[in-house]
Tab-separated table of C-alpha atoms in Angstrom:
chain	number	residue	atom	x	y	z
A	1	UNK	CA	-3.026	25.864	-35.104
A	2	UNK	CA	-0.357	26.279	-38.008
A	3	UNK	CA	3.326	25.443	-37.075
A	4	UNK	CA	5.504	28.548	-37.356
A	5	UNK	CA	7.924	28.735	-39.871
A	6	UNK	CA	10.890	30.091	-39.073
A	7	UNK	CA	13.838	31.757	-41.854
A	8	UNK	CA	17.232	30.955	-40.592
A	9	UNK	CA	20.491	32.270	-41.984
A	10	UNK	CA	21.185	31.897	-45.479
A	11	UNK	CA	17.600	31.192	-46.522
A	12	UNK	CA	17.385	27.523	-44.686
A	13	UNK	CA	14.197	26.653	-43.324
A	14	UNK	CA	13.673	26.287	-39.654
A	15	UNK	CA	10.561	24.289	-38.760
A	16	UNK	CA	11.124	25.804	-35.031
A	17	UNK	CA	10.695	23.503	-31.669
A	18	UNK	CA	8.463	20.342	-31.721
A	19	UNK	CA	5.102	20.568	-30.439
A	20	UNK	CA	4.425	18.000	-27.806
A	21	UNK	CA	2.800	14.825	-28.420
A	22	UNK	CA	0.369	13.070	-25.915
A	23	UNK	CA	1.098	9.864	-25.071
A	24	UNK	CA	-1.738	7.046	-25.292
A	25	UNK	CA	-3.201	6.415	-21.983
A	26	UNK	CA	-6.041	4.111	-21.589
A	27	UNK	CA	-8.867	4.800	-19.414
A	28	UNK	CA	-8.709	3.923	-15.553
A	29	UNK	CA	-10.580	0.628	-14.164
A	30	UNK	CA	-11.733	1.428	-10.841
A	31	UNK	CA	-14.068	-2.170	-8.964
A	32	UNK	CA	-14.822	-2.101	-5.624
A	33	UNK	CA	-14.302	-5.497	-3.121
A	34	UNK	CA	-15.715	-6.007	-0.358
A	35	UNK	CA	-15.835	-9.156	2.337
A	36	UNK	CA	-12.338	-7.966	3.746
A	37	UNK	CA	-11.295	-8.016	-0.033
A	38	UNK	CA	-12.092	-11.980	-0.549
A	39	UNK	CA	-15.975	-11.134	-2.016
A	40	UNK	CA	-16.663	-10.687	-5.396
A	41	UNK	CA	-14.858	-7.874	-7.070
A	42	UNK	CA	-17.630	-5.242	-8.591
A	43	UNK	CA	-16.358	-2.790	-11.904
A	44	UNK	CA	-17.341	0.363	-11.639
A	45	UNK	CA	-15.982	1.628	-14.863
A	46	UNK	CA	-17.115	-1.237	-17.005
A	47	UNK	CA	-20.657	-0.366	-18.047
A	48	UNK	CA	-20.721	-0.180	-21.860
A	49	UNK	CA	-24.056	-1.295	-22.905
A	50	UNK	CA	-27.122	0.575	-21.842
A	51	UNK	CA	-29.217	-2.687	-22.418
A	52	UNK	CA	-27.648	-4.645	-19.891
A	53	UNK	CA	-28.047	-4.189	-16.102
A	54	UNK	CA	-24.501	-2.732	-14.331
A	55	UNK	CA	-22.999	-0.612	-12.073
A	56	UNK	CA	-21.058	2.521	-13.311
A	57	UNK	CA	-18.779	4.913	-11.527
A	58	UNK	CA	-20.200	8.589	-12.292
A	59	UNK	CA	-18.291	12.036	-12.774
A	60	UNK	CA	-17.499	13.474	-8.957
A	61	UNK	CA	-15.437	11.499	-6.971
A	62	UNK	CA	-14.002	13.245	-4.010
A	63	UNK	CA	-11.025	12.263	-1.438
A	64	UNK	CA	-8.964	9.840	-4.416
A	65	UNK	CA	-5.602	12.143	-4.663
A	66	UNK	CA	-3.463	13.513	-1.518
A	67	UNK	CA	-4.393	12.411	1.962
A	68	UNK	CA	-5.483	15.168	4.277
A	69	UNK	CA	-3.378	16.080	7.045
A	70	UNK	CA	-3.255	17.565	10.806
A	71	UNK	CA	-0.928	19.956	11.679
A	72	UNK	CA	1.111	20.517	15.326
A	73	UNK	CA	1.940	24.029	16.499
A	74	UNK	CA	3.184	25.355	19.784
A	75	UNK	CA	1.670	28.927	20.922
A	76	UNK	CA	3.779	31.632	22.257
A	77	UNK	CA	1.376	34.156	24.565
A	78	UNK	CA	4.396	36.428	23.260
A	79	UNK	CA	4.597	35.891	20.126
A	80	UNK	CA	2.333	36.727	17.334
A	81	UNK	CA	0.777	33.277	15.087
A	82	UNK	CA	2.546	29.861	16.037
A	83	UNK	CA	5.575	27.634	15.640
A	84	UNK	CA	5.148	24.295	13.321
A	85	UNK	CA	5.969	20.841	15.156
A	86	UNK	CA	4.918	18.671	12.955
A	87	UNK	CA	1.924	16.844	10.809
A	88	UNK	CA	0.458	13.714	10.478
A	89	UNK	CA	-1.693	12.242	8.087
A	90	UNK	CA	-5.216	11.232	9.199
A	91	UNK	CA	-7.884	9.061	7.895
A	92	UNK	CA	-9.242	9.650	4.284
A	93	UNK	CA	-12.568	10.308	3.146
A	94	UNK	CA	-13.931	9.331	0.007
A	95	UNK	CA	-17.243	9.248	-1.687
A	96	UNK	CA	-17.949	7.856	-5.056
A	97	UNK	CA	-21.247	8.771	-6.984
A	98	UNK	CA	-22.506	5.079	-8.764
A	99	UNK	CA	-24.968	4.155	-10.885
A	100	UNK	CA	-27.391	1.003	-10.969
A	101	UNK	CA	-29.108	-0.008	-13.762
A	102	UNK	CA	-31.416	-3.267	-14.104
A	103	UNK	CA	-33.346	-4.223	-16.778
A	104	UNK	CA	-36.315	-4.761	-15.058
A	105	UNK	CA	-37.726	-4.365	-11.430
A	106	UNK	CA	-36.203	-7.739	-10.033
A	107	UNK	CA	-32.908	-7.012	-11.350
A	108	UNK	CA	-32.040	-3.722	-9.597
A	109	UNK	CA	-33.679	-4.490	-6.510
A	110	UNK	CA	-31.184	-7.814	-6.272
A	111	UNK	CA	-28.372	-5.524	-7.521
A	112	UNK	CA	-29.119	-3.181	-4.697
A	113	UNK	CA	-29.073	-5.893	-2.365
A	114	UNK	CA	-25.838	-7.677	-3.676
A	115	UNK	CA	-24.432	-4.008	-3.464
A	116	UNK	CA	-25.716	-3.229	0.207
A	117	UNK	CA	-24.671	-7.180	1.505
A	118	UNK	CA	-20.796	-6.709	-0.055
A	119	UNK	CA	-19.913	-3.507	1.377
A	120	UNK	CA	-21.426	-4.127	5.032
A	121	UNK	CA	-18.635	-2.855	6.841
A	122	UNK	CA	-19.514	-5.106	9.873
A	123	UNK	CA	-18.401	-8.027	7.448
A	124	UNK	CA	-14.804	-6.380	6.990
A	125	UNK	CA	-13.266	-3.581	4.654
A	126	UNK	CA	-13.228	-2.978	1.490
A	127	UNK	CA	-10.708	-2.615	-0.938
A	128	UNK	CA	-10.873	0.121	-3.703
A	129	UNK	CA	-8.869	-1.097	-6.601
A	130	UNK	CA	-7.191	1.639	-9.774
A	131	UNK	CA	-5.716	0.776	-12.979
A	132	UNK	CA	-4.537	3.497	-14.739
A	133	UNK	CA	-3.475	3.292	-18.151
A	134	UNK	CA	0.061	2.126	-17.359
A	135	UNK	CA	-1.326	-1.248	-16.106
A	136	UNK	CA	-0.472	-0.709	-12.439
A	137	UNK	CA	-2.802	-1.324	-9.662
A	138	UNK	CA	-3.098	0.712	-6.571
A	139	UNK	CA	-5.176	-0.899	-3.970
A	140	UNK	CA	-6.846	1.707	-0.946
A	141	UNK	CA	-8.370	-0.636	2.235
A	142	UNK	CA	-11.566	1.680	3.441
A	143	UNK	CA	-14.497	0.954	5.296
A	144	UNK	CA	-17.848	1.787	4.460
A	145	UNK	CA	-20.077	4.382	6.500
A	146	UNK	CA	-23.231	5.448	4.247
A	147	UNK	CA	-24.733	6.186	1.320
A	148	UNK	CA	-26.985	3.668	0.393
A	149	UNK	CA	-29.921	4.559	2.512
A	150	UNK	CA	-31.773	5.520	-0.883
A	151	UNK	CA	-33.987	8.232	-2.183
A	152	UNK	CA	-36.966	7.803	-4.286
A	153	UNK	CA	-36.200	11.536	-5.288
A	154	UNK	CA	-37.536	11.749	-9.144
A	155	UNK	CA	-33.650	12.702	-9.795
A	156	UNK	CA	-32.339	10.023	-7.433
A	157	UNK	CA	-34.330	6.808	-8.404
A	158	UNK	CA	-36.702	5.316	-10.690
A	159	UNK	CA	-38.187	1.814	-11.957
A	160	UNK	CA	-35.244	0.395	-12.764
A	161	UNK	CA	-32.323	2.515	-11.815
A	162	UNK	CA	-30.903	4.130	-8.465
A	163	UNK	CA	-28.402	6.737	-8.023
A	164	UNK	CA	-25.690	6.320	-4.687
A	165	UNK	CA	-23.047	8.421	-3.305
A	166	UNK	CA	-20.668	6.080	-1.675
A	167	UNK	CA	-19.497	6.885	2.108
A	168	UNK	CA	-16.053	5.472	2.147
A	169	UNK	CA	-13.418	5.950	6.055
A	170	UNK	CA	-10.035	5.198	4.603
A	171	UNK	CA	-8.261	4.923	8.292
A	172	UNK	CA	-5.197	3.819	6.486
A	173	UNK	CA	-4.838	7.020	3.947
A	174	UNK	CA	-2.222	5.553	1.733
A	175	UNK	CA	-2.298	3.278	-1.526
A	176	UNK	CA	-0.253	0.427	-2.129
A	177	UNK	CA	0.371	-1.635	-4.853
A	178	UNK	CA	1.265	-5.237	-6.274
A	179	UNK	CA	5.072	-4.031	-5.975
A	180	UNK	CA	6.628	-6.072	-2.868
A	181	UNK	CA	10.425	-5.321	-2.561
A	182	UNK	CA	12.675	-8.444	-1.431
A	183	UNK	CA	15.834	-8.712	0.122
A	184	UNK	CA	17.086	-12.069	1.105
A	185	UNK	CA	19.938	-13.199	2.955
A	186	UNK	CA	21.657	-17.008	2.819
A	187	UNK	CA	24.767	-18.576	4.582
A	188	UNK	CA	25.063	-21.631	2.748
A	189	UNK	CA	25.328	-20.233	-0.832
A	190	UNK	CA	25.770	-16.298	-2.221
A	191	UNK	CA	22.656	-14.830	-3.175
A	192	UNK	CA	22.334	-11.216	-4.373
A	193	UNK	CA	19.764	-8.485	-2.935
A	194	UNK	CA	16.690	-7.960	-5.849
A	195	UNK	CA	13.743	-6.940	-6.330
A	196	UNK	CA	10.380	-8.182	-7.736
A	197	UNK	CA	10.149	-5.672	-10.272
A	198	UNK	CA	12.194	-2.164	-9.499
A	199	UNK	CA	16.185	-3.229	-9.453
A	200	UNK	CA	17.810	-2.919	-5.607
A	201	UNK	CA	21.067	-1.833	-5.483
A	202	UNK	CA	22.635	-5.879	-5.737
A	203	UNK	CA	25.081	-6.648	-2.971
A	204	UNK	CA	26.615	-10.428	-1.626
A	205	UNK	CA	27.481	-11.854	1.068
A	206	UNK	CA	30.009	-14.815	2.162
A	207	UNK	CA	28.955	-17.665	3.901
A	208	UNK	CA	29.627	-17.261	7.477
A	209	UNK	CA	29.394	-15.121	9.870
A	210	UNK	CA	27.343	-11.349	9.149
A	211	UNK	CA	28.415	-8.544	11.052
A	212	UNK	CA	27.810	-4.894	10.589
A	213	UNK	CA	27.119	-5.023	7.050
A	214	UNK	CA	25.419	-1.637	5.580
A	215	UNK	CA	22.631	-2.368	3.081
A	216	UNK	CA	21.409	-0.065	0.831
A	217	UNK	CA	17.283	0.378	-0.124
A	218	UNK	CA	15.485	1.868	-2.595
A	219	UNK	CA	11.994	2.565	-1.885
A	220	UNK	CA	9.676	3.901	-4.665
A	221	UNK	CA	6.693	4.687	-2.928
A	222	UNK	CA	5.785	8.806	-1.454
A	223	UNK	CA	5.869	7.516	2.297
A	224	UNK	CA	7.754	5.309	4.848
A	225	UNK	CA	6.981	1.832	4.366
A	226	UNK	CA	6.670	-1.204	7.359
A	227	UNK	CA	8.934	-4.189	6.581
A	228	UNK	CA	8.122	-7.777	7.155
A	229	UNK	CA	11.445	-9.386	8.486
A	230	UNK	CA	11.663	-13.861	8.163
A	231	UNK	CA	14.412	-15.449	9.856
A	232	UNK	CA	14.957	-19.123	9.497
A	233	UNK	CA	16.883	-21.265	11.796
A	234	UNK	CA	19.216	-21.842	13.178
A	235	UNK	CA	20.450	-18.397	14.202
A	236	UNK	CA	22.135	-17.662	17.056
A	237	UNK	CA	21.921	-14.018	17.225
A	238	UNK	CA	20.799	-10.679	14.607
A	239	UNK	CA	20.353	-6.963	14.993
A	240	UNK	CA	18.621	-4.678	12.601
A	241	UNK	CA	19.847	-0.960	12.613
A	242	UNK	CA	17.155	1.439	10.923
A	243	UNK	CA	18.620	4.139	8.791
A	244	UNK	CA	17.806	6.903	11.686
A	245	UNK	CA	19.455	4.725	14.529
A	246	UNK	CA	17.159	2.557	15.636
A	247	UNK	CA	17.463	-1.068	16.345
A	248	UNK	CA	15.642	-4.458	16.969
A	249	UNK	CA	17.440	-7.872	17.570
A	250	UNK	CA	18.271	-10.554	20.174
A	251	UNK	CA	21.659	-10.967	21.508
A	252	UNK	CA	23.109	-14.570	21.563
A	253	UNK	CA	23.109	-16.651	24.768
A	254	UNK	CA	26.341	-16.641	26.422
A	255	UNK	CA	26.451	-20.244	26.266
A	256	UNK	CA	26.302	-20.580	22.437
A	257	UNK	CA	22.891	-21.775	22.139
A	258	UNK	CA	20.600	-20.610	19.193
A	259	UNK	CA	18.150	-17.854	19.350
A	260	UNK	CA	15.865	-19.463	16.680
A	261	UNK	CA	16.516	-22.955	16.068
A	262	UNK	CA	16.458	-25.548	13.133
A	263	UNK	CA	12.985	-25.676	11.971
A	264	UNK	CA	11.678	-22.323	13.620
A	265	UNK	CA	10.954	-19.401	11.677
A	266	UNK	CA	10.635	-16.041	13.067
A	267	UNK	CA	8.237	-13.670	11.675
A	268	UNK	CA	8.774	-9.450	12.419
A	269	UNK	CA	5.904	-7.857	11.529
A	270	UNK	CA	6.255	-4.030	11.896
A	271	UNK	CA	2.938	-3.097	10.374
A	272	UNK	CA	1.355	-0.476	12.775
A	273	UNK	CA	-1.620	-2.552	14.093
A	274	UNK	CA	0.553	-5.902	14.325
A	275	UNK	CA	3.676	-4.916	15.919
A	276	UNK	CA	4.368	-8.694	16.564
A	277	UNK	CA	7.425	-10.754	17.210
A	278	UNK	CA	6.669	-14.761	16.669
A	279	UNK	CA	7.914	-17.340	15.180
A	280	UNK	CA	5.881	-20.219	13.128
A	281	UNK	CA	4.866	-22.088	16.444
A	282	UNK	CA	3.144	-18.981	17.756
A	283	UNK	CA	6.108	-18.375	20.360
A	284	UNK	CA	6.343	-14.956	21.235
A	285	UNK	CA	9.770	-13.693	21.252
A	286	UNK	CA	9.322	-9.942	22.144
A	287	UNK	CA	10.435	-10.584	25.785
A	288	UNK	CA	13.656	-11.849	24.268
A	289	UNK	CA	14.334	-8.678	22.085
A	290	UNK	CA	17.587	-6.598	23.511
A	291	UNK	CA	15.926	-3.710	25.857
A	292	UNK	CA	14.109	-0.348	23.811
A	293	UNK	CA	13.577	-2.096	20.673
A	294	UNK	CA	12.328	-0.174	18.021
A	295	UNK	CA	10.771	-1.655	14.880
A	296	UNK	CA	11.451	0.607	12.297
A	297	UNK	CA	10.214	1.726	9.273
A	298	UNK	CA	11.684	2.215	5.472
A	299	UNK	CA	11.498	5.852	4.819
A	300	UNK	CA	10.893	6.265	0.948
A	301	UNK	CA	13.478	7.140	-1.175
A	302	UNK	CA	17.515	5.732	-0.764
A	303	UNK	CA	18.470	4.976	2.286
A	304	UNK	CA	20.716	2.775	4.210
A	305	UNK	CA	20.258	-0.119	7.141
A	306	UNK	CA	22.713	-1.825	8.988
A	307	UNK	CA	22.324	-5.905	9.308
A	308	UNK	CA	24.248	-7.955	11.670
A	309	UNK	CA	23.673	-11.753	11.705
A	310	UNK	CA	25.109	-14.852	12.802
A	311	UNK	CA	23.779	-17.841	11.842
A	312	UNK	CA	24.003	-21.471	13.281
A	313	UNK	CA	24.435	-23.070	10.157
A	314	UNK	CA	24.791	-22.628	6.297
A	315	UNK	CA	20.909	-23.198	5.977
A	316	UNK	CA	19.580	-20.157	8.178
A	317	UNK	CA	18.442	-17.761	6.027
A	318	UNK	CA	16.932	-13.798	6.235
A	319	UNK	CA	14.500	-12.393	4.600
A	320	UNK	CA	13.178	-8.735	3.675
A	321	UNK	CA	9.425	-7.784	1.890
A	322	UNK	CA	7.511	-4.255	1.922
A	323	UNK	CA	4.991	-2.659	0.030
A	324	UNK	CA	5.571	0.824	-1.229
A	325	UNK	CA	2.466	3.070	-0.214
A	326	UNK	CA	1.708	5.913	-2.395
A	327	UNK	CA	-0.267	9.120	-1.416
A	328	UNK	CA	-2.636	8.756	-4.407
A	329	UNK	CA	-3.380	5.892	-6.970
């Protein structure tokens, strides 16, 4: 299409607005691991040469963009429809049409069975794994549920080659990625708040004594993310205060004694499905957390916590991770 000229005033030339221009993207890498994510990792977007046996992702994929969702409503006999209370997000499904190709009988009948062993679902989950063209990975934990009973359909199978739809339960719906934000927190030197990659708003602290101190995080990702809180000894007392109120901690002893001593390190893991409170021995220290303890999220977005600590010495230290989760790769 011709770019429209345009005749200004007195005579000049106007070439009118620029046209867009697309950016280069490269094409997405999708592979497939199964084993709990520790077997071998399988490209599915990889295939380039029809001579040589593979396994290629085909056009179809369903279930790889927003996670689907169940909705709350209360029901008035009074009133006409219902009243919204709130939604959840629920397990994902996904199903992936692939593509085997052997160059002889042997070949695809070991590829089918390398295929079938990896993905056994009674051997742990899998781990779908995107690269977009921006070179950032998004990793989706799923479990497999069918697919691969087979069809020797004349459009489904042949001598050498087998079409599969891939059955895949995400019961976790949301991607994460490589991206791990850290805070850290020491007593016997200033350190500042960072991040692994996307910049934390910096903050330090004096040796001594932390009480009450507001702390400000950024989290990239679309949803709430579950922190991983390290304490190293000695510490004699801490308190955690989410950014909607809620708390976590252990008060000191009233004789002065330390909470977590020289040597120990305690390890909050708020991950639904941990949900544990131990230190590097294996003690458990929920039973000493102060009474209703909640162990909160990171909502995404800015928001702001509240950290009170006092350490034992200038060597305990504190520290923050999480992993953004995103509601499509």
């Amino acid at each position: 299409m011709p770019i429209p000229v345009l005749i200004g005033r007195g005579g000049v030339t106007d070439p009118g607005p620029t046209p867009p221009q697309p950016v280069y993207w490269g094409r997405t890498y999708v592979s497939i691991t199964g084993k709990n994510g520790e077997g071998p990792e399988i490209p599915l977007t990889d295939f380039t040469n029809s001579l040589w046996p593979g396994i290629v992702m085909m056009p179809g994929a369903t279930g790889l963009d927003a996670p689907p969702f169940e909705l709350h409503a209360d029901d008035s006999p009074n009133l006409d429809g219902g009243i919204f209370r709130d939604a959840r997000a629920v397990a994902r499904e996904i199903m992936i049409p692939v593509f085997l190709y052997g160059i002889d009988r042997p070949t695809i009948k070991k590829m089918k069975s390398n295929l079938i062993n990896s993905l056994n679902p009674k051997k742990g989950f899998c781990v779908l794994k995107f690269i977009e063209g921006d070179n950032v990975p998004r990793y989706l934990r799923c479990y497999y549920k069918g697919g691969m009973e087979g069809s020797e359909g004349e459009d489904q199978a042949g001598f050498r080659w087998i079409k599969y739809g891939l059955q895949f339960t995400a019961y976790e719906p949301y991607f994460y990625s490589d991206d791990v934000q850290v805070a850290q927190w020491t007593f016997g030197s200033v350190e500042p708040f960072f991040s692994s990659s996307l910049a934390l708003y910096p903050f330090r602290l004096n040796s001594g004594h932390l009480e009450g101190d507001t702390v400000e995080i950024h989290n990239p990702g679309d949803a709430e993310s579950w922190p991983q809180w390290q304490l190293e000894g000695p510490i004699k007392a801490f308190e955690f205060i989410g950014p909607e109120g809620q708390s976590f901690g252990v008060e000191g002893p009233v004789d002065g004694s330390d909470v977590i001593e020289a040597g120990r390190t305690l390890i909050v893991d708020t991950r639904p499905g941990f949900k544990t409170v131990r230190d590097n021995t294996g003690v458990n220290y929920w039973p000493r957390l102060s009474p209703q303890p909640v162990l909160w999220p990171i909502p995404d977005g800015d928001s702001t916590a509240t950290v009170s600590i006092t350490p034992g010495a200038p060597s305990a230290r504190v520290v923050l991770t999480f992993q953004p989760r995103y509601e499509g790769y």
